[in-house]
């Protein structure tokens, strides 16, 4: 496994009125995750990156953490530290943000 | 786990002379994977999609299959059927295309 955890954050923008994760918000999330990992010196073993549609548009902004395949929805910038610290570092998924998939 | 297998195919294009997976080739791969899965009626349980840089630029076109985290490099359109049939359907990774990550 190249990465201990690999986080894929949707940056897909669909034309309104379709709900989608949104390029701007998605990219802000990507940058926030990258920075939080860098702050902890974890950017080599844990990767966060942008991705296309994760098939969870109605629950966006969405992301998935592998290898577990944990989907999170309605993720805000203020949630990034909690996901990093609880899930990525300590292997405790953030239940309140998990999607029932 | 929302998907039995989740295939992320890099469509990242970096300015020349940097080596990168390439948007055009990546998108052709995405379409070929989607079609191969649809042909088998597997598009609900197995997802193939575009993604950003997978940190394997020098070995592109690259993709990764989760939950295993298997990285493949130098993937050509002619390799898609083998990856789908051998790895995604029958759980036998295609050794000749695997990246040593």
PDB file of C-alpha atoms in Angstrom:
ATOM      1  CA  UNK A   1       0.000   0.000   0.000  1.00  0.00           C
ATOM      2  CA  UNK A   2       1.590   3.240  -1.154  1.00  0.00           C
ATOM      3  CA  UNK A   3      -0.323   5.297   1.412  1.00  0.00           C
ATOM      4  CA  UNK A   4      -1.483   4.382   4.901  1.00  0.00           C
ATOM      5  CA  UNK A   5      -4.609   6.428   4.198  1.00  0.00           C
ATOM      6  CA  UNK A   6      -5.679   7.915   0.888  1.00  0.00           C
ATOM      7  CA  UNK A   7      -8.321  10.629   0.967  1.00  0.00           C
ATOM      8  CA  UNK A   8     -10.232  11.470  -2.226  1.00  0.00           C
ATOM      9  CA  UNK A   9     -12.149  14.742  -2.069  1.00  0.00           C
ATOM     10  CA  UNK A  10     -14.752  15.462  -4.704  1.00  0.00           C
ATOM     11  CA  UNK A  11     -14.266  18.734  -6.568  1.00  0.00           C
ATOM     12  CA  UNK A  12     -16.929  18.054  -9.156  1.00  0.00           C
ATOM     13  CA  UNK A  13     -19.154  20.932 -10.195  1.00  0.00           C
ATOM     14  CA  UNK A  14     -22.445  20.121 -11.892  1.00  0.00           C
ATOM     15  CA  UNK A  15     -24.588  22.776 -13.542  1.00  0.00           C
ATOM     16  CA  UNK A  16     -27.293  24.223 -11.231  1.00  0.00           C
ATOM     17  CA  UNK A  17     -29.875  23.295 -10.078  1.00  0.00           C
ATOM     18  CA  UNK A  18     -28.204  19.903  -9.684  1.00  0.00           C
ATOM     19  CA  UNK A  19     -26.604  19.463  -6.300  1.00  0.00           C
ATOM     20  CA  UNK A  20     -22.881  18.737  -6.426  1.00  0.00           C
ATOM     21  CA  UNK A  21     -19.844  18.964  -4.212  1.00  0.00           C
ATOM     22  CA  UNK A  22     -18.552  22.079  -5.899  1.00  0.00           C
ATOM     23  CA  UNK A  23     -15.150  22.831  -7.284  1.00  0.00           C
ATOM     24  CA  UNK A  24     -14.407  25.803  -5.050  1.00  0.00           C
ATOM     25  CA  UNK A  25     -15.429  24.180  -1.785  1.00  0.00           C
ATOM     26  CA  UNK A  26     -13.771  20.906  -2.779  1.00  0.00           C
ATOM     27  CA  UNK A  27     -10.476  22.582  -3.568  1.00  0.00           C
ATOM     28  CA  UNK A  28     -10.568  24.461  -0.266  1.00  0.00           C
ATOM     29  CA  UNK A  29     -11.049  21.124   1.482  1.00  0.00           C
ATOM     30  CA  UNK A  30      -8.147  19.573  -0.448  1.00  0.00           C
ATOM     31  CA  UNK A  31      -5.863  22.426   0.582  1.00  0.00           C
ATOM     32  CA  UNK A  32      -7.016  22.247   4.218  1.00  0.00           C
ATOM     33  CA  UNK A  33      -6.360  18.488   4.376  1.00  0.00           C
ATOM     34  CA  UNK A  34      -2.944  18.880   2.738  1.00  0.00           C
ATOM     35  CA  UNK A  35      -1.994  21.600   5.181  1.00  0.00           C
ATOM     36  CA  UNK A  36      -3.235  19.644   8.221  1.00  0.00           C
ATOM     37  CA  UNK A  37      -1.179  16.620   7.107  1.00  0.00           C
ATOM     38  CA  UNK A  38       1.880  18.747   6.418  1.00  0.00           C
ATOM     39  CA  UNK A  39       1.577  20.387   9.846  1.00  0.00           C
ATOM     40  CA  UNK A  40       1.898  16.893  11.328  1.00  0.00           C
ATOM     41  CA  UNK A  41       4.681  15.752   8.968  1.00  0.00           C
ATOM     42  CA  UNK A  42       2.357  13.049   7.613  1.00  0.00           C
ATOM     43  CA  UNK A  43       2.168  14.090   3.957  1.00  0.00           C
ATOM     44  CA  UNK A  44       4.347  11.199   2.801  1.00  0.00           C
ATOM     45  CA  UNK A  45       2.324   8.398   4.375  1.00  0.00           C
ATOM     46  CA  UNK A  46      -1.142   9.916   4.086  1.00  0.00           C
ATOM     47  CA  UNK A  47      -2.360  11.528   0.871  1.00  0.00           C
ATOM     48  CA  UNK A  48      -5.287  13.886   0.334  1.00  0.00           C
ATOM     49  CA  UNK A  49      -6.189  14.806  -3.210  1.00  0.00           C
ATOM     50  CA  UNK A  50      -8.911  16.043  -5.515  1.00  0.00           C
ATOM     51  CA  UNK A  51     -11.088  13.626  -7.399  1.00  0.00           C
ATOM     52  CA  UNK A  52     -14.071  13.514  -9.734  1.00  0.00           C
ATOM     53  CA  UNK A  53     -17.635  12.559  -8.824  1.00  0.00           C
ATOM     54  CA  UNK A  54     -17.812  10.025  -5.984  1.00  0.00           C
ATOM     55  CA  UNK A  55     -21.466   9.185  -6.673  1.00  0.00           C
ATOM     56  CA  UNK A  56     -22.676  10.890  -3.509  1.00  0.00           C
ATOM     57  CA  UNK A  57     -23.712  14.245  -5.016  1.00  0.00           C
ATOM     58  CA  UNK A  58     -26.826  14.675  -2.877  1.00  0.00           C
ATOM     59  CA  UNK A  59     -24.739  14.480   0.290  1.00  0.00           C
ATOM     60  CA  UNK A  60     -21.860  16.678  -0.773  1.00  0.00           C
ATOM     61  CA  UNK A  61     -19.382  18.058  -0.159  1.00  0.00           C
ATOM     62  CA  UNK A  62     -18.243  14.433  -0.065  1.00  0.00           C
ATOM     63  CA  UNK A  63     -15.007  12.541   0.367  1.00  0.00           C
ATOM     64  CA  UNK A  64     -13.907   8.961   0.830  1.00  0.00           C
ATOM     65  CA  UNK A  65     -11.064   7.549   2.921  1.00  0.00           C
ATOM     66  CA  UNK A  66      -9.367   4.365   1.707  1.00  0.00           C
ATOM     67  CA  UNK A  67      -8.470   1.581   2.382  1.00  0.00           C
ATOM     68  CA  UNK A  68     -11.534   1.547   4.656  1.00  0.00           C
ATOM     69  CA  UNK A  69     -13.863   3.049   2.075  1.00  0.00           C
ATOM     70  CA  UNK A  70     -15.417   5.401   4.626  1.00  0.00           C
ATOM     71  CA  UNK A  71     -17.635   7.995   2.966  1.00  0.00           C
ATOM     72  CA  UNK A  72     -18.177  11.369   4.599  1.00  0.00           C
ATOM     73  CA  UNK A  73     -20.814  13.907   3.586  1.00  0.00           C
ATOM     74  CA  UNK A  74     -21.595  17.571   4.135  1.00  0.00           C
ATOM     75  CA  UNK A  75     -17.950  18.097   5.052  1.00  0.00           C
ATOM     76  CA  UNK A  76     -17.071  21.652   6.014  1.00  0.00           C
ATOM     77  CA  UNK A  77     -13.665  23.276   6.400  1.00  0.00           C
ATOM     78  CA  UNK A  78     -14.258  23.295  10.148  1.00  0.00           C
ATOM     79  CA  UNK A  79     -14.461  19.466  10.078  1.00  0.00           C
ATOM     80  CA  UNK A  80     -11.027  18.891   8.569  1.00  0.00           C
ATOM     81  CA  UNK A  81      -9.004  18.908  11.799  1.00  0.00           C
ATOM     82  CA  UNK A  82     -11.369  16.415  13.423  1.00  0.00           C
ATOM     83  CA  UNK A  83     -11.254  14.010  10.461  1.00  0.00           C
ATOM     84  CA  UNK A  84      -7.464  14.230  10.311  1.00  0.00           C
ATOM     85  CA  UNK A  85      -6.879  13.826  14.027  1.00  0.00           C
ATOM     86  CA  UNK A  86      -9.574  11.276  14.795  1.00  0.00           C
ATOM     87  CA  UNK A  87      -9.717   9.158  11.648  1.00  0.00           C
ATOM     88  CA  UNK A  88      -6.475   9.590   9.736  1.00  0.00           C
ATOM     89  CA  UNK A  89      -4.157   9.707  12.737  1.00  0.00           C
ATOM     90  CA  UNK A  90      -6.049   7.656  15.338  1.00  0.00           C
ATOM     91  CA  UNK A  91      -8.178   5.374  13.172  1.00  0.00           C
ATOM     92  CA  UNK A  92     -11.448   6.472  14.764  1.00  0.00           C
ATOM     93  CA  UNK A  93     -13.924   7.465  12.042  1.00  0.00           C
ATOM     94  CA  UNK A  94     -15.994  10.574  12.715  1.00  0.00           C
ATOM     95  CA  UNK A  95     -19.418   9.006  13.129  1.00  0.00           C
ATOM     96  CA  UNK A  96     -21.449  12.219  12.855  1.00  0.00           C
ATOM     97  CA  UNK A  97     -20.185  12.821   9.310  1.00  0.00           C
ATOM     98  CA  UNK A  98     -20.233   9.277   7.981  1.00  0.00           C
ATOM     99  CA  UNK A  99     -22.581   8.514   5.118  1.00  0.00           C
ATOM    100  CA  UNK A 100     -24.643   5.323   5.451  1.00  0.00           C
ATOM    101  CA  UNK A 101     -23.220   3.669   2.326  1.00  0.00           C
TER     102      UNK A 101
ATOM    103  CA  UNK B   1     -18.002  -0.276   1.654  1.00  0.00           C
ATOM    104  CA  UNK B   2     -20.038   1.527  -1.021  1.00  0.00           C
ATOM    105  CA  UNK B   3     -18.132  -0.180  -3.857  1.00  0.00           C
ATOM    106  CA  UNK B   4     -16.594  -3.641  -4.031  1.00  0.00           C
ATOM    107  CA  UNK B   5     -13.784  -2.098  -6.052  1.00  0.00           C
ATOM    108  CA  UNK B   6     -13.152   1.586  -6.662  1.00  0.00           C
ATOM    109  CA  UNK B   7     -10.816   2.507  -9.499  1.00  0.00           C
ATOM    110  CA  UNK B   8      -9.277   5.985  -9.574  1.00  0.00           C
ATOM    111  CA  UNK B   9      -7.708   6.905 -12.899  1.00  0.00           C
ATOM    112  CA  UNK B  10      -5.412   9.902 -13.088  1.00  0.00           C
ATOM    113  CA  UNK B  11      -6.385  12.504 -15.675  1.00  0.00           C
ATOM    114  CA  UNK B  12      -3.882  15.084 -14.522  1.00  0.00           C
ATOM    115  CA  UNK B  13      -2.058  17.091 -17.177  1.00  0.00           C
ATOM    116  CA  UNK B  14       1.148  18.851 -16.200  1.00  0.00           C
ATOM    117  CA  UNK B  15       2.847  21.377 -18.452  1.00  0.00           C
ATOM    118  CA  UNK B  16       5.537  19.835 -20.698  1.00  0.00           C
ATOM    119  CA  UNK B  17       8.300  18.777 -20.347  1.00  0.00           C
ATOM    120  CA  UNK B  18       7.049  17.311 -17.063  1.00  0.00           C
ATOM    121  CA  UNK B  19       5.813  13.771 -17.416  1.00  0.00           C
ATOM    122  CA  UNK B  20       2.181  13.285 -16.398  1.00  0.00           C
ATOM    123  CA  UNK B  21      -0.691  10.914 -16.981  1.00  0.00           C
ATOM    124  CA  UNK B  22      -2.429  13.223 -19.403  1.00  0.00           C
ATOM    125  CA  UNK B  23      -5.993  14.389 -19.467  1.00  0.00           C
ATOM    126  CA  UNK B  24      -6.866  12.943 -22.870  1.00  0.00           C
ATOM    127  CA  UNK B  25      -5.422   9.499 -22.299  1.00  0.00           C
ATOM    128  CA  UNK B  26      -6.796   9.413 -18.753  1.00  0.00           C
ATOM    129  CA  UNK B  27     -10.307  10.260 -19.886  1.00  0.00           C
ATOM    130  CA  UNK B  28     -10.152   7.599 -22.601  1.00  0.00           C
ATOM    131  CA  UNK B  29      -9.178   5.096 -19.912  1.00  0.00           C
ATOM    132  CA  UNK B  30     -12.042   6.219 -17.673  1.00  0.00           C
ATOM    133  CA  UNK B  31     -14.525   5.745 -20.504  1.00  0.00           C
ATOM    134  CA  UNK B  32     -13.078   2.346 -21.411  1.00  0.00           C
ATOM    135  CA  UNK B  33     -13.318   1.133 -17.808  1.00  0.00           C
ATOM    136  CA  UNK B  34     -16.869   2.439 -17.448  1.00  0.00           C
ATOM    137  CA  UNK B  35     -17.908   0.715 -20.654  1.00  0.00           C
ATOM    138  CA  UNK B  36     -16.236  -2.581 -19.717  1.00  0.00           C
ATOM    139  CA  UNK B  37     -18.023  -2.545 -16.343  1.00  0.00           C
ATOM    140  CA  UNK B  38     -21.342  -1.640 -17.957  1.00  0.00           C
ATOM    141  CA  UNK B  39     -20.932  -4.461 -20.474  1.00  0.00           C
ATOM    142  CA  UNK B  40     -20.769  -6.827 -17.513  1.00  0.00           C
ATOM    143  CA  UNK B  41     -23.583  -5.160 -15.553  1.00  0.00           C
ATOM    144  CA  UNK B  42     -21.115  -4.337 -12.776  1.00  0.00           C
ATOM    145  CA  UNK B  43     -21.331  -0.547 -12.790  1.00  0.00           C
ATOM    146  CA  UNK B  44     -23.285  -0.440  -9.521  1.00  0.00           C
ATOM    147  CA  UNK B  45     -20.867  -2.480  -7.441  1.00  0.00           C
ATOM    148  CA  UNK B  46     -17.605  -1.433  -9.089  1.00  0.00           C
ATOM    149  CA  UNK B  47     -16.826   2.200  -9.845  1.00  0.00           C
ATOM    150  CA  UNK B  48     -14.223   3.652 -12.201  1.00  0.00           C
ATOM    151  CA  UNK B  49     -13.709   7.397 -12.187  1.00  0.00           C
ATOM    152  CA  UNK B  50     -11.334  10.217 -12.945  1.00  0.00           C
ATOM    153  CA  UNK B  51      -9.061  11.615 -10.288  1.00  0.00           C
ATOM    154  CA  UNK B  52      -6.284  14.117  -9.791  1.00  0.00           C
ATOM    155  CA  UNK B  53      -2.585  13.383  -9.406  1.00  0.00           C
ATOM    156  CA  UNK B  54      -1.896  10.009  -7.761  1.00  0.00           C
ATOM    157  CA  UNK B  55       1.742  10.839  -7.071  1.00  0.00           C
ATOM    158  CA  UNK B  56       3.026   8.386  -9.670  1.00  0.00           C
ATOM    159  CA  UNK B  57       3.580  10.826 -12.544  1.00  0.00           C
ATOM    160  CA  UNK B  58       6.785   9.231 -13.793  1.00  0.00           C
ATOM    161  CA  UNK B  59       4.998   5.918 -14.322  1.00  0.00           C
ATOM    162  CA  UNK B  60       1.818   7.203 -15.904  1.00  0.00           C
ATOM    163  CA  UNK B  61      -0.751   6.730 -17.173  1.00  0.00           C
ATOM    164  CA  UNK B  62      -1.462   5.558 -13.643  1.00  0.00           C
ATOM    165  CA  UNK B  63      -4.437   4.297 -11.694  1.00  0.00           C
ATOM    166  CA  UNK B  64      -5.108   2.786  -8.302  1.00  0.00           C
ATOM    167  CA  UNK B  65      -7.605   0.107  -7.299  1.00  0.00           C
ATOM    168  CA  UNK B  66      -9.058   0.256  -3.784  1.00  0.00           C
ATOM    169  CA  UNK B  67      -9.591  -1.221  -1.218  1.00  0.00           C
ATOM    170  CA  UNK B  68      -6.375  -3.104  -2.051  1.00  0.00           C
ATOM    171  CA  UNK B  69      -4.437   0.020  -2.983  1.00  0.00           C
ATOM    172  CA  UNK B  70      -2.937  -1.639  -6.057  1.00  0.00           C
ATOM    173  CA  UNK B  71      -1.144   0.876  -8.267  1.00  0.00           C
ATOM    174  CA  UNK B  72      -0.833   0.274 -11.990  1.00  0.00           C
ATOM    175  CA  UNK B  73       1.427   2.188 -14.353  1.00  0.00           C
ATOM    176  CA  UNK B  74       1.851   2.712 -18.079  1.00  0.00           C
ATOM    177  CA  UNK B  75      -1.742   1.590 -18.540  1.00  0.00           C
ATOM    178  CA  UNK B  76      -2.912   1.509 -22.142  1.00  0.00           C
ATOM    179  CA  UNK B  77      -6.421   1.213 -23.529  1.00  0.00           C
ATOM    180  CA  UNK B  78      -5.535  -2.305 -24.617  1.00  0.00           C
ATOM    181  CA  UNK B  79      -4.919  -3.235 -20.956  1.00  0.00           C
ATOM    182  CA  UNK B  80      -8.396  -2.313 -19.711  1.00  0.00           C
ATOM    183  CA  UNK B  81     -10.143  -5.613 -20.445  1.00  0.00           C
ATOM    184  CA  UNK B  82      -7.404  -7.576 -18.693  1.00  0.00           C
ATOM    185  CA  UNK B  83      -7.501  -5.391 -15.582  1.00  0.00           C
ATOM    186  CA  UNK B  84     -11.296  -5.590 -15.432  1.00  0.00           C
ATOM    187  CA  UNK B  85     -11.524  -9.311 -16.017  1.00  0.00           C
ATOM    188  CA  UNK B  86      -8.524 -10.444 -14.007  1.00  0.00           C
ATOM    189  CA  UNK B  87      -8.417  -7.976 -11.136  1.00  0.00           C
ATOM    190  CA  UNK B  88     -11.831  -6.367 -10.746  1.00  0.00           C
ATOM    191  CA  UNK B  89     -13.897  -9.458 -11.506  1.00  0.00           C
ATOM    192  CA  UNK B  90     -11.594 -12.292 -10.399  1.00  0.00           C
ATOM    193  CA  UNK B  91      -9.416 -10.584  -7.790  1.00  0.00           C
ATOM    194  CA  UNK B  92      -6.169 -11.488  -9.539  1.00  0.00           C
ATOM    195  CA  UNK B  93      -4.024  -8.352  -9.941  1.00  0.00           C
ATOM    196  CA  UNK B  94      -2.265  -7.942 -13.279  1.00  0.00           C
ATOM    197  CA  UNK B  95       1.330  -8.397 -12.160  1.00  0.00           C
ATOM    198  CA  UNK B  96       2.993  -7.075 -15.321  1.00  0.00           C
ATOM    199  CA  UNK B  97       1.372  -3.643 -14.836  1.00  0.00           C
ATOM    200  CA  UNK B  98       1.697  -3.304 -11.073  1.00  0.00           C
ATOM    201  CA  UNK B  99       3.874  -0.521  -9.744  1.00  0.00           C
ATOM    202  CA  UNK B 100       6.297  -1.450  -6.953  1.00  0.00           C
ATOM    203  CA  UNK B 101       4.797   0.938  -4.405  1.00  0.00           C
TER     204      UNK B 101
END
